C-alpha positions as a LaTeX table, in Angstrom:
\begin{tabular}{lrrr}
\hline
Residue & $x$ (\AA) & $y$ (\AA) & $z$ (\AA) \\
\hline
Met1 & $-0.42$ & 0.06 & $-0.49$ \\
Ser2 & 1.49 & 3.49 & $-0.87$ \\
Ile3 & 2.30 & 6.00 & 1.39 \\
Lys4 & $-0.75$ & 7.84 & $-0.65$ \\
Ser5 & $-3.82$ & 5.43 & $-0.43$ \\
Gly6 & $-2.84$ & 4.26 & 3.18 \\
Ala7 & $-3.22$ & 8.78 & 3.88 \\
Met8 & $-6.83$ & 8.76 & 1.45 \\
Lys9 & $-8.02$ & 5.51 & 3.18 \\
Arg10 & $-7.61$ & 6.57 & 6.58 \\
Gly11 & $-9.53$ & 10.18 & 5.96 \\
Ile12 & $-12.26$ & 7.94 & 5.07 \\
Val13 & $-12.76$ & 6.66 & 8.22 \\
Leu14 & $-11.65$ & 10.64 & 9.65 \\
Gln15 & $-14.71$ & 10.87 & 7.94 \\
Glu16 & $-16.92$ & 8.05 & 9.19 \\
Ile17 & $-15.29$ & 9.43 & 12.70 \\
Glu18 & $-17.22$ & 12.97 & 12.56 \\
Gln19 & $-20.53$ & 11.52 & 11.71 \\
Ile20 & $-20.74$ & 9.41 & 14.85 \\
Ile21 & $-19.21$ & 12.84 & 16.83 \\
Ser22 & $-21.71$ & 15.39 & 15.24 \\
Ser23 & $-24.50$ & 12.07 & 16.22 \\
Asn24 & $-25.28$ & 13.64 & 19.69 \\
Ser25 & $-24.39$ & 15.18 & 23.23 \\
Ile26 & $-22.89$ & 11.93 & 24.51 \\
Thr27 & $-20.30$ & 10.91 & 22.09 \\
Gln28 & $-18.98$ & 14.89 & 21.97 \\
Leu29 & $-18.20$ & 14.38 & 25.59 \\
Leu30 & $-17.15$ & 11.24 & 25.25 \\
Phe31 & $-14.79$ & 12.90 & 22.12 \\
Leu32 & $-13.34$ & 15.18 & 24.24 \\
Val33 & $-12.70$ & 12.98 & 27.32 \\
Phe34 & $-10.44$ & 10.93 & 24.44 \\
Val35 & $-8.63$ & 13.97 & 23.40 \\
Thr36 & $-8.06$ & 15.20 & 26.44 \\
Cys37 & $-6.28$ & 12.21 & 26.56 \\
Phe38 & $-3.83$ & 13.35 & 24.33 \\
Ala39 & $-3.38$ & 16.28 & 25.82 \\
Cys40 & $-2.79$ & 14.70 & 29.63 \\
Val41 & 0.42 & 12.10 & 28.12 \\
Lys42 & 1.46 & 15.11 & 25.84 \\
Val43 & 2.11 & 17.40 & 28.56 \\
Thr44 & 3.06 & 14.22 & 31.18 \\
Ile45 & 6.69 & 13.41 & 28.12 \\
Gln46 & 7.07 & 16.71 & 27.85 \\
Gly47 & 7.42 & 16.94 & 31.68 \\
Arg48 & 9.12 & 14.66 & 31.69 \\
Cys49 & 11.47 & 15.63 & 29.46 \\
Cys50 & 12.20 & 19.45 & 30.82 \\
Arg51 & 12.67 & 18.16 & 34.23 \\
Lys52 & 15.75 & 16.18 & 32.37 \\
Tyr53 & 16.82 & 18.46 & 29.52 \\
Ile54 & 15.58 & 21.80 & 29.59 \\
Arg55 & 18.21 & 24.69 & 31.36 \\
Asn56 & 17.39 & 27.30 & 30.02 \\
Thr57 & 15.55 & 29.43 & 27.38 \\
Gln58 & 17.36 & 28.30 & 24.61 \\
Asp59 & 17.02 & 24.31 & 24.66 \\
Ser60 & 13.87 & 24.77 & 25.14 \\
Val61 & 13.48 & 27.04 & 22.28 \\
Leu62 & 15.58 & 24.75 & 20.34 \\
Tyr63 & 13.45 & 21.43 & 22.01 \\
Asn64 & 9.87 & 23.11 & 20.07 \\
Met65 & 11.46 & 23.43 & 17.50 \\
Met66 & 12.14 & 19.53 & 17.03 \\
Phe67 & 9.23 & 18.97 & 18.32 \\
Phe68 & 7.43 & 21.93 & 15.59 \\
Ala69 & 8.96 & 19.20 & 13.06 \\
Ser70 & 8.02 & 16.19 & 14.02 \\
Val71 & 4.29 & 17.34 & 14.44 \\
Ala72 & 4.69 & 18.71 & 11.19 \\
Leu73 & 6.36 & 15.96 & 8.97 \\
Ala74 & 4.22 & 13.20 & 11.45 \\
Ile75 & 0.79 & 14.86 & 9.76 \\
Ser76 & 2.49 & 15.62 & 5.87 \\
Ile77 & 2.95 & 11.80 & 6.35 \\
Val78 & $-0.37$ & 9.85 & 7.88 \\
Leu79 & $-2.99$ & 12.25 & 7.03 \\
Pro80 & $-4.37$ & 13.30 & 3.15 \\
Leu81 & $-3.57$ & 16.82 & 2.47 \\
Ala82 & $-5.17$ & 19.09 & 0.32 \\
Val83 & $-3.30$ & 21.98 & $-2.36$ \\
Pro84 & $-2.46$ & 25.62 & 0.40 \\
Asp85 & $-4.08$ & 28.05 & $-0.86$ \\
Phe86 & $-3.41$ & 32.13 & 0.62 \\
Thr87 & $-5.78$ & 31.78 & 3.20 \\
Thr88 & $-4.62$ & 28.41 & 4.29 \\
Leu89 & $-1.68$ & 30.29 & 3.91 \\
Trp90 & $-2.05$ & 33.64 & 6.48 \\
Met91 & $-4.18$ & 32.03 & 8.45 \\
Ser92 & $-1.39$ & 28.35 & 9.33 \\
Gly93 & 1.59 & 32.14 & 9.71 \\
Leu94 & $-1.17$ & 33.55 & 11.94 \\
Tyr95 & $-1.50$ & 30.94 & 13.28 \\
Ser96 & 2.04 & 29.90 & 13.89 \\
Thr97 & 2.99 & 32.89 & 15.57 \\
Thr98 & 0.67 & 33.38 & 18.33 \\
Asn99 & 1.67 & 29.56 & 18.20 \\
Ala100 & 5.39 & 29.44 & 18.47 \\
Ser101 & 5.26 & 33.09 & 20.53 \\
Phe102 & 3.08 & 31.37 & 23.78 \\
Gln103 & 6.08 & 28.41 & 23.83 \\
Val104 & 8.93 & 30.83 & 24.13 \\
Leu105 & 7.26 & 33.53 & 26.04 \\
Tyr106 & 5.26 & 30.78 & 28.40 \\
Thr107 & 8.99 & 29.41 & 29.41 \\
Val108 & 10.30 & 32.54 & 30.06 \\
Ala109 & 7.32 & 33.52 & 32.36 \\
Leu110 & 7.47 & 30.53 & 34.70 \\
Ala111 & 10.83 & 31.03 & 35.24 \\
Ser112 & 10.62 & 34.60 & 35.78 \\
Gly113 & 7.26 & 34.65 & 38.45 \\
Pro114 & 4.87 & 32.82 & 40.36 \\
Val115 & 4.56 & 29.85 & 38.43 \\
Ser116 & 0.69 & 28.67 & 40.28 \\
Leu117 & $-0.38$ & 32.08 & 39.16 \\
Thr118 & 1.46 & 32.23 & 35.83 \\
Val119 & $-0.91$ & 28.42 & 35.49 \\
Leu120 & $-4.25$ & 30.98 & 36.94 \\
Ile121 & $-3.76$ & 33.56 & 34.23 \\
Val122 & $-3.34$ & 32.12 & 31.24 \\
Asn123 & $-6.05$ & 29.40 & 31.51 \\
Phe124 & $-8.19$ & 31.86 & 31.50 \\
Ser125 & $-7.24$ & 32.10 & 28.11 \\
Val126 & $-10.45$ & 29.86 & 26.72 \\
Leu127 & $-13.11$ & 32.92 & 27.52 \\
Phe128 & $-11.70$ & 33.93 & 24.26 \\
Pro129 & $-12.70$ & 31.34 & 21.59 \\
Thr130 & $-15.67$ & 30.92 & 24.00 \\
Thr131 & $-16.90$ & 34.42 & 23.50 \\
Leu132 & $-16.36$ & 34.83 & 19.50 \\
Ser133 & $-18.66$ & 31.44 & 19.44 \\
Ile134 & $-21.13$ & 32.99 & 21.38 \\
Leu135 & $-20.91$ & 37.20 & 20.54 \\
Phe136 & $-20.45$ & 36.91 & 16.48 \\
Leu137 & $-20.47$ & 33.05 & 15.46 \\
Gly138 & $-24.04$ & 32.04 & 16.50 \\
Asp139 & $-23.15$ & 29.52 & 19.61 \\
Arg140 & $-26.53$ & 29.55 & 21.63 \\
Phe141 & $-25.76$ & 29.67 & 25.08 \\
Phe142 & $-27.89$ & 28.11 & 28.66 \\
Phe143 & $-28.31$ & 29.35 & 31.08 \\
Thr144 & $-27.08$ & 25.95 & 32.49 \\
Gln145 & $-23.59$ & 26.55 & 30.23 \\
Met146 & $-23.26$ & 29.65 & 32.29 \\
Ile147 & $-23.32$ & 28.90 & 35.40 \\
Gly148 & $-20.58$ & 25.24 & 34.25 \\
Ile149 & $-18.28$ & 28.45 & 33.24 \\
Val150 & $-18.47$ & 29.90 & 37.01 \\
Cys151 & $-17.49$ & 26.57 & 38.12 \\
Leu152 & $-15.00$ & 26.48 & 36.22 \\
Val153 & $-12.87$ & 29.39 & 37.03 \\
Val154 & $-14.06$ & 29.11 & 40.54 \\
Ser155 & $-12.35$ & 26.05 & 40.06 \\
Met156 & $-9.31$ & 27.38 & 38.16 \\
Ile157 & $-8.49$ & 29.93 & 41.24 \\
Leu158 & $-8.82$ & 27.08 & 44.11 \\
Ser159 & $-6.89$ & 24.72 & 41.78 \\
Cys160 & $-4.26$ & 27.12 & 42.74 \\
Asn161 & $-1.17$ & 26.25 & 44.88 \\
Arg162 & 1.67 & 28.18 & 45.83 \\
Thr163 & 4.29 & 26.68 & 46.74 \\
Glu164 & 7.51 & 27.80 & 48.34 \\
Gly165 & 10.69 & 28.99 & 46.52 \\
Glu166 & 7.90 & 30.54 & 44.22 \\
Gln167 & 9.79 & 33.70 & 42.50 \\
Lys168 & 7.10 & 36.55 & 43.58 \\
Ala169 & 5.13 & 38.89 & 41.38 \\
Asn170 & 7.09 & 41.46 & 39.44 \\
Lys171 & 7.03 & 43.63 & 36.90 \\
Lys172 & 8.42 & 42.13 & 33.93 \\
Trp173 & 5.93 & 38.43 & 34.58 \\
Leu174 & 3.60 & 40.69 & 34.06 \\
Ile175 & 3.86 & 41.78 & 31.12 \\
Val176 & 5.15 & 38.27 & 29.87 \\
Thr177 & 2.21 & 36.66 & 31.36 \\
Ile178 & $-0.17$ & 39.04 & 29.93 \\
Val179 & 1.34 & 38.27 & 26.70 \\
Cys180 & 1.21 & 35.11 & 26.68 \\
Leu181 & $-2.33$ & 35.00 & 27.58 \\
Leu182 & $-3.37$ & 37.02 & 24.53 \\
Val183 & $-1.17$ & 35.57 & 22.19 \\
Asn184 & $-2.98$ & 31.45 & 23.10 \\
Gly185 & $-6.53$ & 33.45 & 23.16 \\
Val186 & $-6.29$ & 34.38 & 19.92 \\
Gly187 & $-4.65$ & 31.28 & 19.16 \\
Gly188 & $-8.03$ & 29.33 & 19.95 \\
Cys189 & $-9.78$ & 32.15 & 18.03 \\
Val190 & $-7.56$ & 31.85 & 14.82 \\
Gln191 & $-8.81$ & 28.18 & 15.33 \\
Lys192 & $-12.51$ & 28.44 & 15.68 \\
Leu193 & $-12.56$ & 30.88 & 12.83 \\
Phe194 & $-10.14$ & 29.12 & 10.15 \\
Tyr195 & $-13.79$ & 26.51 & 9.60 \\
Gln196 & $-15.87$ & 29.92 & 9.42 \\
Thr197 & $-13.46$ & 30.31 & 5.72 \\
Glu198 & $-14.55$ & 29.34 & 2.34 \\
Thr199 & $-11.75$ & 27.01 & 2.45 \\
Ala200 & $-12.45$ & 25.26 & 5.11 \\
Lys201 & $-16.13$ & 24.86 & 3.91 \\
Thr202 & $-15.24$ & 23.43 & 0.31 \\
Val203 & $-11.53$ & 22.06 & 0.37 \\
Ala204 & $-11.38$ & 18.62 & 1.72 \\
Asn205 & $-8.42$ & 18.36 & 3.53 \\
Ser206 & $-7.42$ & 21.72 & 4.36 \\
Asp207 & $-7.74$ & 21.74 & 7.47 \\
Asn208 & $-4.99$ & 18.40 & 7.36 \\
Thr209 & $-3.28$ & 21.27 & 5.01 \\
Phe210 & $-3.67$ & 24.09 & 8.04 \\
Leu211 & $-2.06$ & 22.10 & 10.32 \\
Val212 & 1.23 & 21.25 & 8.53 \\
Phe213 & 1.92 & 24.66 & 7.85 \\
Thr214 & 1.04 & 26.04 & 11.25 \\
Tyr215 & 3.64 & 23.57 & 12.41 \\
Leu216 & 6.18 & 23.87 & 9.82 \\
Phe217 & 6.06 & 27.57 & 10.18 \\
Ser218 & 6.15 & 27.29 & 14.12 \\
Ala219 & 9.04 & 24.93 & 13.44 \\
Ile220 & 11.05 & 27.88 & 11.12 \\
Leu221 & 10.29 & 30.40 & 13.59 \\
Ala222 & 10.94 & 29.10 & 16.26 \\
Leu223 & 15.02 & 27.82 & 14.59 \\
Val224 & 15.23 & 32.21 & 14.26 \\
Val225 & 14.15 & 32.20 & 17.96 \\
Tyr226 & 17.40 & 30.30 & 18.42 \\
Leu227 & 20.22 & 31.83 & 15.90 \\
Val228 & 18.61 & 35.35 & 17.15 \\
Gly229 & 19.37 & 34.05 & 20.85 \\
Ala230 & 22.70 & 32.63 & 19.78 \\
His231 & 24.01 & 35.00 & 18.07 \\
Thr232 & 22.68 & 38.47 & 20.02 \\
Gly233 & 22.57 & 40.13 & 23.63 \\
Lys234 & 23.98 & 36.97 & 26.00 \\
Lys235 & 24.68 & 34.93 & 23.10 \\
Glu236 & 23.01 & 31.75 & 25.06 \\
Lys237 & 23.09 & 28.66 & 23.81 \\
Ser238 & 21.53 & 25.61 & 24.08 \\
Thr239 & 23.75 & 22.09 & 26.95 \\
Tyr240 & 22.70 & 19.63 & 24.61 \\
Trp241 & 22.36 & 20.26 & 21.11 \\
Phe242 & 21.15 & 17.57 & 18.70 \\
Ser243 & 21.00 & 15.26 & 22.34 \\
Lys244 & 19.54 & 11.86 & 20.91 \\
Asn245 & 17.47 & 11.45 & 24.15 \\
Val246 & 15.78 & 14.64 & 23.68 \\
Leu247 & 15.44 & 14.75 & 20.17 \\
Phe248 & 13.21 & 10.96 & 20.83 \\
Tyr249 & 11.40 & 13.17 & 23.69 \\
Ala250 & 10.27 & 15.96 & 20.68 \\
Leu251 & 9.35 & 12.51 & 18.48 \\
Ala252 & 6.79 & 11.33 & 20.92 \\
Val253 & 5.09 & 14.50 & 21.68 \\
Gly254 & 5.00 & 15.31 & 18.15 \\
Ala255 & 3.87 & 12.06 & 17.17 \\
Val256 & 1.03 & 11.99 & 20.25 \\
Ile257 & 0.41 & 16.51 & 19.09 \\
Ala258 & $-0.26$ & 15.34 & 15.91 \\
Val259 & $-3.21$ & 13.46 & 16.60 \\
Phe260 & $-4.25$ & 15.47 & 19.54 \\
Gln261 & $-4.68$ & 18.40 & 17.45 \\
Lys262 & $-6.11$ & 16.97 & 14.57 \\
Met263 & $-8.74$ & 15.31 & 17.41 \\
Phe264 & $-8.98$ & 18.91 & 18.32 \\
Met265 & $-9.52$ & 20.64 & 15.10 \\
Met266 & $-12.56$ & 18.24 & 14.37 \\
Gly267 & $-13.70$ & 19.44 & 17.42 \\
Asn268 & $-13.60$ & 23.27 & 16.32 \\
Lys269 & $-15.45$ & 21.73 & 13.17 \\
Leu270 & $-18.44$ & 19.87 & 14.54 \\
Ile271 & $-18.71$ & 21.34 & 18.39 \\
Pro272 & $-20.00$ & 24.87 & 19.77 \\
Gly273 & $-16.98$ & 26.84 & 20.65 \\
Ser274 & $-19.40$ & 27.72 & 24.26 \\
Ile275 & $-20.03$ & 23.86 & 24.91 \\
Met276 & $-15.62$ & 23.02 & 23.32 \\
Phe277 & $-13.10$ & 24.70 & 24.92 \\
Pro278 & $-14.54$ & 25.64 & 28.74 \\
Thr279 & $-15.28$ & 21.44 & 28.72 \\
Tyr280 & $-11.63$ & 21.12 & 27.08 \\
Tyr281 & $-10.04$ & 23.01 & 29.69 \\
Gly282 & $-12.32$ & 21.58 & 32.16 \\
Leu283 & $-11.43$ & 18.13 & 31.60 \\
Gln284 & $-7.84$ & 19.12 & 31.13 \\
Ser285 & $-7.04$ & 19.97 & 34.93 \\
Leu286 & $-8.94$ & 16.81 & 35.89 \\
Gly287 & $-7.02$ & 14.94 & 34.36 \\
Met288 & $-3.86$ & 16.76 & 35.06 \\
Ser289 & $-5.22$ & 16.30 & 38.70 \\
Leu290 & $-5.68$ & 12.46 & 38.16 \\
Ile291 & $-2.47$ & 12.06 & 36.57 \\
Gly292 & $-0.61$ & 14.35 & 39.05 \\
Ile293 & $-2.00$ & 12.14 & 42.33 \\
Val294 & $-1.52$ & 8.49 & 40.50 \\
Leu295 & 1.73 & 8.55 & 39.07 \\
Phe296 & 3.23 & 11.24 & 40.87 \\
Lys297 & 2.20 & 10.32 & 44.04 \\
Asp298 & 1.23 & 14.58 & 44.21 \\
Lys299 & $-0.84$ & 14.95 & 47.44 \\
Leu300 & $-4.09$ & 17.23 & 47.15 \\
Thr301 & $-5.28$ & 20.26 & 49.80 \\
Ala302 & $-8.86$ & 20.36 & 50.43 \\
Arg303 & $-8.74$ & 23.74 & 48.80 \\
Gln304 & $-7.68$ & 21.74 & 45.91 \\
Lys305 & $-9.81$ & 19.25 & 46.64 \\
Ile306 & $-13.17$ & 21.72 & 46.33 \\
Gly307 & $-11.14$ & 22.84 & 43.57 \\
Val308 & $-11.75$ & 19.32 & 41.40 \\
Leu309 & $-15.56$ & 18.59 & 42.64 \\
Phe310 & $-15.86$ & 22.22 & 41.22 \\
Gly311 & $-14.44$ & 21.32 & 38.00 \\
Ile312 & $-16.80$ & 17.98 & 36.97 \\
Ala313 & $-19.70$ & 19.90 & 38.03 \\
Ser314 & $-18.40$ & 22.54 & 35.30 \\
Ile315 & $-17.83$ & 19.51 & 32.84 \\
Ala316 & $-21.21$ & 18.46 & 33.26 \\
Leu317 & $-23.01$ & 21.82 & 33.56 \\
Met318 & $-21.50$ & 22.87 & 30.43 \\
Asn319 & $-23.56$ & 19.36 & 28.81 \\
Val320 & $-27.02$ & 19.73 & 29.97 \\
Lys321 & $-28.95$ & 22.53 & 28.19 \\
Ile322 & $-31.19$ & 23.45 & 30.35 \\
Gly323 & $-33.45$ & 26.85 & 30.86 \\
Phe324 & $-33.57$ & 30.43 & 28.98 \\
Ser325 & $-31.02$ & 30.04 & 25.81 \\
Val326 & $-29.39$ & 33.39 & 23.86 \\
Ala327 & $-27.82$ & 33.58 & 20.77 \\
Leu328 & $-26.17$ & 36.90 & 20.24 \\
\hline
\end{tabular}
């Protein structure tokens, strides 16, 4: 079987999966649970790599470049592609800019200020695509879903737990963290808006091409950032360059992200943003708490346990359509 014919067959399977996802809200929730599992696996593998090999900003940039490239390669091999048009190129370029910027700036924010507060602030980026879906894309929003978003916000706040040794908030940290929040939120909106374009609606497999160019552009941007950092200012260089072990982690994360991003884009296409984004963030927060308990023997405080309960409540409420609805 040739690579091209194999990709076409996988494309047909994905179309059948889309039909199943579109059938009812239960399958949509189960699909988001599946997507969240991949996200949690990605974070776990990436966290292990960072703890073992990432020692400075350039290490992070080089690692991101390798995993961006591996995602682009995996998607281009496994999935059928369309010929890119101008819309696909400029939107993937915009998304790759937000994606690469976020990855680099998030590392700086985590290193220069309180980690728990950084994570909390950046997680509020979920409100960007959610608001876009309600105000501009015509999603109906039910009373129970409003309560669900409130529960999600409360859950994120309660789950924020300062640890000893965290750096204090400062001006540099605040600016970088707010920029992280903005670029991450804008990135979520770009993904959602791509499916509103004529290209996405009429050109088969254009979303696969969008993802390939997104990660290809991201890899190029990360390489440029690395080269600039290596030859200007402090002239900081990576402590590992192309380590086989780091390359293994980058390829592993790249394979997981390739599946995750395809599934996430399918969710963007088929599930209302007012449901998808809050539900996904709630599931991810719950999933990471469970991984912390099971794999890393984390002990949750009473405050965090209440946060988990609010997270579970938010997921349930976001998928129950009761009471009056709003469509702006």
